[in-house]
PDB file of C-alpha atoms in Angstrom:
ATOM      1  CA  MET A  44     -58.247   2.604   3.248  1.00 64.00           C
ATOM      2  CA  SER A  45     -58.671   6.172   4.464  1.00 72.00           C
ATOM      3  CA  ASP A  46     -55.837   8.571   5.236  1.00 85.00           C
ATOM      4  CA  PRO A  47     -54.746   8.773   8.884  1.00 89.00           C
ATOM      5  CA  VAL A  48     -55.982  11.694  10.960  1.00 92.00           C
ATOM      6  CA  SER A  49     -54.528  13.160  14.114  1.00 94.00           C
ATOM      7  CA  ALA A  50     -56.159  12.627  17.484  1.00 93.00           C
ATOM      8  CA  MET A  51     -58.209  15.857  17.400  1.00 95.00           C
ATOM      9  CA  ASN A  52     -58.244  16.381  13.616  1.00 94.00           C
ATOM     10  CA  GLY A  53     -56.802  19.898  13.704  1.00 95.00           C
ATOM     11  CA  ALA A  54     -58.809  21.304  16.640  1.00 97.00           C
ATOM     12  CA  LYS A  55     -57.790  24.772  17.911  1.00 98.00           C
ATOM     13  CA  PHE A  56     -58.776  26.962  20.849  1.00 97.00           C
ATOM     14  CA  SER A  57     -57.689  30.484  21.690  1.00 97.00           C
ATOM     15  CA  GLY A  58     -58.078  32.028  25.129  1.00 97.00           C
ATOM     16  CA  LEU A  59     -55.451  32.795  27.774  1.00 96.00           C
ATOM     17  CA  ALA A  60     -53.236  30.592  25.599  1.00 97.00           C
ATOM     18  CA  GLN A  61     -53.539  28.963  22.208  1.00 98.00           C
ATOM     19  CA  ILE A  62     -54.133  25.218  22.012  1.00 98.00           C
ATOM     20  CA  GLU A  63     -53.620  23.376  18.751  1.00 98.00           C
ATOM     21  CA  ASP A  64     -53.756  19.753  17.700  1.00 98.00           C
ATOM     22  CA  SER A  65     -50.213  19.358  16.358  1.00 97.00           C
ATOM     23  CA  GLY A  66     -51.218  16.954  13.630  1.00 96.00           C
ATOM     24  CA  LEU A  67     -49.633  13.644  12.787  1.00 97.00           C
ATOM     25  CA  GLN A  68     -46.327  13.044  14.575  1.00 97.00           C
ATOM     26  CA  GLY A  69     -44.111  10.022  14.118  1.00 98.00           C
ATOM     27  CA  MET A  70     -43.227   8.594  17.532  1.00 98.00           C
ATOM     28  CA  ILE A  71     -41.121   5.587  18.422  1.00 98.00           C
ATOM     29  CA  THR A  72     -40.764   4.111  21.886  1.00 98.00           C
ATOM     30  CA  LEU A  73     -37.224   2.792  22.224  1.00 98.00           C
ATOM     31  CA  ARG A  74     -36.260   0.615  25.168  1.00 98.00           C
ATOM     32  CA  GLY A  75     -32.673  -0.396  25.811  1.00 98.00           C
ATOM     33  CA  ASP A  76     -29.387   0.472  27.485  1.00 98.00           C
ATOM     34  CA  LEU A  77     -29.211   4.256  27.120  1.00 98.00           C
ATOM     35  CA  ALA A  78     -25.477   4.182  27.866  1.00 97.00           C
ATOM     36  CA  SER A  79     -24.776   1.910  24.875  1.00 98.00           C
ATOM     37  CA  ASP A  80     -22.719   3.580  22.146  1.00 98.00           C
ATOM     38  CA  THR A  81     -24.553   1.469  19.566  1.00 98.00           C
ATOM     39  CA  LEU A  82     -27.929   2.712  20.812  1.00 98.00           C
ATOM     40  CA  LYS A  83     -26.706   6.317  20.946  1.00 98.00           C
ATOM     41  CA  ALA A  84     -25.518   6.121  17.334  1.00 98.00           C
ATOM     42  CA  ALA A  85     -28.796   4.522  16.192  1.00 98.00           C
ATOM     43  CA  VAL A  86     -30.820   7.254  17.939  1.00 98.00           C
ATOM     44  CA  LYS A  87     -28.718  10.011  16.384  1.00 97.00           C
ATOM     45  CA  ALA A  88     -29.138   8.464  12.925  1.00 97.00           C
ATOM     46  CA  ALA A  89     -32.916   8.048  13.342  1.00 97.00           C
ATOM     47  CA  ALA A  90     -33.877  11.347  14.992  1.00 97.00           C
ATOM     48  CA  GLY A  91     -30.915  13.611  14.292  1.00 96.00           C
ATOM     49  CA  ALA A  92     -30.561  14.320  18.014  1.00 97.00           C
ATOM     50  CA  ASP A  93     -28.490  12.935  20.859  1.00 97.00           C
ATOM     51  CA  VAL A  94     -29.772  10.841  23.741  1.00 98.00           C
ATOM     52  CA  PRO A  95     -30.774  13.490  26.301  1.00 98.00           C
ATOM     53  CA  ALA A  96     -29.992  13.575  29.987  1.00 97.00           C
ATOM     54  CA  SER A  97     -32.644  12.531  32.496  1.00 97.00           C
ATOM     55  CA  GLY A  98     -35.676  14.826  32.387  1.00 97.00           C
ATOM     56  CA  GLN A  99     -34.609  16.481  29.135  1.00 98.00           C
ATOM     57  CA  VAL A 100     -35.528  16.560  25.450  1.00 98.00           C
ATOM     58  CA  SER A 101     -32.998  16.898  22.639  1.00 97.00           C
ATOM     59  CA  LEU A 102     -34.412  18.468  19.466  1.00 95.00           C
ATOM     60  CA  SER A 103     -33.133  18.728  15.900  1.00 93.00           C
ATOM     61  CA  ASP A 104     -34.471  19.843  12.531  1.00 90.00           C
ATOM     62  CA  ALA A 105     -35.238  16.177  11.773  1.00 83.00           C
ATOM     63  CA  GLY A 106     -37.056  15.397  15.033  1.00 92.00           C
ATOM     64  CA  GLY A 107     -36.078  14.837  18.597  1.00 97.00           C
ATOM     65  CA  VAL A 108     -35.527  12.504  21.507  1.00 98.00           C
ATOM     66  CA  ALA A 109     -37.210  12.699  24.916  1.00 98.00           C
ATOM     67  CA  TRP A 110     -35.983  10.912  28.041  1.00 98.00           C
ATOM     68  CA  MET A 111     -38.853   8.778  29.375  1.00 97.00           C
ATOM     69  CA  SER A 112     -37.141   6.583  31.993  1.00 97.00           C
ATOM     70  CA  PRO A 113     -33.701   5.057  32.711  1.00 97.00           C
ATOM     71  CA  ASP A 114     -34.185   2.577  29.846  1.00 98.00           C
ATOM     72  CA  GLU A 115     -36.721   4.322  27.593  1.00 98.00           C
ATOM     73  CA  LEU A 116     -36.715   7.114  25.023  1.00 98.00           C
ATOM     74  CA  LEU A 117     -39.419   8.667  22.869  1.00 98.00           C
ATOM     75  CA  LEU A 118     -38.106   9.425  19.392  1.00 98.00           C
ATOM     76  CA  LEU A 119     -39.872  12.097  17.344  1.00 98.00           C
ATOM     77  CA  VAL A 120     -39.592  11.617  13.584  1.00 98.00           C
ATOM     78  CA  PRO A 121     -41.637  12.663  10.560  1.00 97.00           C
ATOM     79  CA  TYR A 122     -44.884  10.678  10.487  1.00 97.00           C
ATOM     80  CA  ALA A 123     -44.333   9.470   6.911  1.00 97.00           C
ATOM     81  CA  GLU A 124     -40.919   8.046   7.857  1.00 97.00           C
ATOM     82  CA  VAL A 125     -41.757   6.268  11.103  1.00 98.00           C
ATOM     83  CA  GLU A 126     -41.979   2.706   9.734  1.00 98.00           C
ATOM     84  CA  ALA A 127     -38.654   3.085   7.904  1.00 98.00           C
ATOM     85  CA  LYS A 128     -37.072   4.546  11.057  1.00 98.00           C
ATOM     86  CA  VAL A 129     -38.289   1.595  13.169  1.00 98.00           C
ATOM     87  CA  ALA A 130     -36.755  -0.794  10.612  1.00 98.00           C
ATOM     88  CA  GLU A 131     -33.482   1.182  10.633  1.00 98.00           C
ATOM     89  CA  LEU A 132     -33.382   1.111  14.436  1.00 98.00           C
ATOM     90  CA  SER A 133     -34.098  -2.617  14.562  1.00 97.00           C
ATOM     91  CA  GLU A 134     -31.307  -3.287  12.065  1.00 98.00           C
ATOM     92  CA  ALA A 135     -28.836  -0.983  13.833  1.00 98.00           C
ATOM     93  CA  LEU A 136     -29.625  -2.528  17.224  1.00 98.00           C
ATOM     94  CA  LYS A 137     -29.284  -6.196  16.226  1.00 96.00           C
ATOM     95  CA  GLY A 138     -27.362  -7.915  18.993  1.00 94.00           C
ATOM     96  CA  GLU A 139     -28.379  -5.259  21.525  1.00 96.00           C
ATOM     97  CA  HIS A 140     -31.069  -5.865  24.130  1.00 96.00           C
ATOM     98  CA  ALA A 141     -33.461  -3.263  22.697  1.00 97.00           C
ATOM     99  CA  LEU A 142     -37.005  -2.780  21.406  1.00 97.00           C
ATOM    100  CA  ALA A 143     -38.290  -0.133  18.974  1.00 98.00           C
ATOM    101  CA  VAL A 144     -42.053   0.255  18.510  1.00 98.00           C
ATOM    102  CA  ASN A 145     -44.121   2.688  16.429  1.00 98.00           C
ATOM    103  CA  VAL A 146     -46.541   4.392  18.840  1.00 98.00           C
ATOM    104  CA  SER A 147     -47.512   7.281  16.525  1.00 97.00           C
ATOM    105  CA  ASP A 148     -51.174   6.391  16.152  1.00 96.00           C
ATOM    106  CA  ALA A 149     -51.551   5.646  19.869  1.00 97.00           C
ATOM    107  CA  ARG A 150     -50.725   9.211  20.892  1.00 97.00           C
ATOM    108  CA  GLY A 151     -52.156  12.697  20.586  1.00 97.00           C
ATOM    109  CA  VAL A 152     -49.935  15.775  20.445  1.00 97.00           C
ATOM    110  CA  PHE A 153     -50.858  19.372  21.276  1.00 98.00           C
ATOM    111  CA  ARG A 154     -49.031  22.685  21.089  1.00 98.00           C
ATOM    112  CA  LEU A 155     -49.754  25.193  23.861  1.00 98.00           C
ATOM    113  CA  SER A 156     -48.455  28.720  23.325  1.00 98.00           C
ATOM    114  CA  GLY A 157     -48.980  32.270  24.476  1.00 96.00           C
ATOM    115  CA  GLU A 158     -48.154  34.486  27.426  1.00 92.00           C
ATOM    116  CA  ASP A 159     -50.274  32.470  29.873  1.00 95.00           C
ATOM    117  CA  ALA A 160     -49.288  28.967  28.707  1.00 97.00           C
ATOM    118  CA  ARG A 161     -47.405  28.278  31.956  1.00 96.00           C
ATOM    119  CA  GLU A 162     -50.438  29.264  34.009  1.00 95.00           C
ATOM    120  CA  VAL A 163     -52.697  26.987  31.965  1.00 97.00           C
ATOM    121  CA  LEU A 164     -50.445  23.986  32.654  1.00 96.00           C
ATOM    122  CA  ALA A 165     -49.957  24.932  36.306  1.00 96.00           C
ATOM    123  CA  LYS A 166     -53.724  24.696  36.859  1.00 96.00           C
ATOM    124  CA  ILE A 167     -53.883  21.070  35.744  1.00 97.00           C
ATOM    125  CA  CYS A 168     -50.454  19.545  36.470  1.00 97.00           C
ATOM    126  CA  PRO A 169     -48.638  19.024  39.781  1.00 96.00           C
ATOM    127  CA  VAL A 170     -45.494  20.668  38.386  1.00 96.00           C
ATOM    128  CA  ASP A 171     -43.756  23.908  39.342  1.00 96.00           C
ATOM    129  CA  MET A 172     -44.257  25.850  36.112  1.00 96.00           C
ATOM    130  CA  SER A 173     -42.394  28.999  37.175  1.00 95.00           C
ATOM    131  CA  VAL A 174     -39.775  30.335  34.762  1.00 95.00           C
ATOM    132  CA  GLU A 175     -37.076  29.512  37.322  1.00 95.00           C
ATOM    133  CA  ALA A 176     -38.186  25.891  37.743  1.00 96.00           C
ATOM    134  CA  PHE A 177     -39.210  24.781  34.240  1.00 97.00           C
ATOM    135  CA  LYS A 178     -36.864  25.810  31.440  1.00 96.00           C
ATOM    136  CA  PRO A 179     -36.647  25.156  27.696  1.00 96.00           C
ATOM    137  CA  GLY A 180     -35.353  21.674  26.958  1.00 96.00           C
ATOM    138  CA  GLN A 181     -36.869  20.134  30.060  1.00 97.00           C
ATOM    139  CA  PHE A 182     -39.190  17.157  29.612  1.00 97.00           C
ATOM    140  CA  ARG A 183     -41.722  16.058  32.187  1.00 97.00           C
ATOM    141  CA  ARG A 184     -43.926  12.993  32.527  1.00 97.00           C
ATOM    142  CA  THR A 185     -46.783  13.716  34.895  1.00 97.00           C
ATOM    143  CA  ARG A 186     -50.531  13.732  35.338  1.00 97.00           C
ATOM    144  CA  MET A 187     -52.774  16.207  33.632  1.00 97.00           C
ATOM    145  CA  ALA A 188     -55.781  16.147  35.981  1.00 96.00           C
ATOM    146  CA  GLN A 189     -56.877  12.486  35.712  1.00 95.00           C
ATOM    147  CA  VAL A 190     -54.648  11.210  32.886  1.00 98.00           C
ATOM    148  CA  ALA A 191     -50.999  10.578  32.137  1.00 97.00           C
ATOM    149  CA  ALA A 192     -49.257  13.095  29.905  1.00 98.00           C
ATOM    150  CA  ALA A 193     -45.814  14.404  29.077  1.00 98.00           C
ATOM    151  CA  PHE A 194     -44.602  17.768  27.861  1.00 98.00           C
ATOM    152  CA  TRP A 195     -41.571  19.846  26.993  1.00 98.00           C
ATOM    153  CA  LEU A 196     -40.866  23.509  26.479  1.00 96.00           C
ATOM    154  CA  ASP A 197     -39.333  24.820  23.253  1.00 93.00           C
ATOM    155  CA  HIS A 198     -36.971  27.780  23.184  1.00 90.00           C
ATOM    156  CA  ASP A 199     -39.763  29.810  21.518  1.00 92.00           C
ATOM    157  CA  GLY A 200     -41.906  29.436  24.668  1.00 92.00           C
ATOM    158  CA  SER A 201     -44.281  26.825  23.246  1.00 96.00           C
ATOM    159  CA  PHE A 202     -45.158  23.688  25.167  1.00 98.00           C
ATOM    160  CA  HIS A 203     -45.652  20.388  23.354  1.00 98.00           C
ATOM    161  CA  ILE A 204     -47.922  17.915  25.098  1.00 98.00           C
ATOM    162  CA  VAL A 205     -48.174  14.179  24.415  1.00 98.00           C
ATOM    163  CA  CYS A 206     -51.001  12.015  25.738  1.00 98.00           C
ATOM    164  CA  PHE A 207     -52.662   8.738  24.863  1.00 98.00           C
ATOM    165  CA  ARG A 208     -54.927   9.099  21.833  1.00 97.00           C
ATOM    166  CA  SER A 209     -57.795   7.557  23.797  1.00 97.00           C
ATOM    167  CA  VAL A 210     -57.839  10.562  26.152  1.00 98.00           C
ATOM    168  CA  ALA A 211     -56.957  13.289  23.622  1.00 98.00           C
ATOM    169  CA  GLY A 212     -60.495  14.717  23.692  1.00 97.00           C
ATOM    170  CA  TYR A 213     -60.362  14.914  27.489  1.00 98.00           C
ATOM    171  CA  VAL A 214     -56.939  16.628  27.397  1.00 98.00           C
ATOM    172  CA  TYR A 215     -58.066  19.090  24.727  1.00 98.00           C
ATOM    173  CA  ASN A 216     -61.184  20.007  26.740  1.00 98.00           C
ATOM    174  CA  LEU A 217     -59.132  20.234  29.940  1.00 98.00           C
ATOM    175  CA  LEU A 218     -56.604  22.574  28.314  1.00 98.00           C
ATOM    176  CA  SER A 219     -59.410  24.649  26.786  1.00 98.00           C
ATOM    177  CA  ALA A 220     -61.150  25.040  30.148  1.00 97.00           C
ATOM    178  CA  ALA A 221     -57.855  26.001  31.837  1.00 97.00           C
ATOM    179  CA  ALA A 222     -57.266  28.559  29.059  1.00 97.00           C
ATOM    180  CA  HIS A 223     -60.768  30.049  29.204  1.00 96.00           C
ATOM    181  CA  PRO A 224     -60.455  33.858  29.142  1.00 94.00           C
ATOM    182  CA  GLN A 225     -62.386  34.209  32.418  1.00 93.00           C
ATOM    183  CA  SER A 226     -60.197  31.726  34.296  1.00 90.00           C
ATOM    184  CA  LYS A 227     -57.036  33.821  34.697  1.00 88.00           C
ATOM    185  CA  VAL A 228     -55.326  33.401  38.044  1.00 87.00           C
ATOM    186  CA  GLY A 229     -52.294  35.594  37.340  1.00 78.00           C
ATOM    187  CA  VAL A 230     -49.838  33.871  39.674  1.00 76.00           C
ATOM    188  CA  LEU A 231     -47.232  33.044  37.022  1.00 71.00           C
ATOM    189  CA  THR A 232     -47.782  35.920  34.612  1.00 56.00           C
ATOM    190  CA  GLY A 233     -48.736  38.836  36.861  1.00 44.00           C
TER     191      GLY A 233
END
């Protein structure tokens, strides 16, 4: 059996912004009652972060938790630990109406950074990407041109983008085209 590879196998592009395949990322979809103290404790134990408010991401050194919907979270954990984390969650949530599923290999993850990163996303997503409207810690599920995607902004100014693995090549090419050096619009960055 061969070793797993990320969706774009380390692809990188540099233009108005830098686009990088983030590599293998452990991801768990967790469905359940987000107000449950049992679920909150299980999430904290698995990802080292609290259940975030609606439209937010909560990050820690061990991983993170993104709010997906009123009954769904996306847990970010080390790739090598994802199966153990799913087992831990399932054990901790016995008796709760909940479901934890490893979705790591069904997703692609990209990092978008640089001075014009907001402009790159603004070209392809129907989201107000201004500094006033989209702040660090916010999490957004949306469309990226023709496909579903989600992203958040780190405090260092980097965006992290999650998409289905089956469309990772499309998303990478879309981001690369939007970051082409000759495509600067200058609305968000002057």
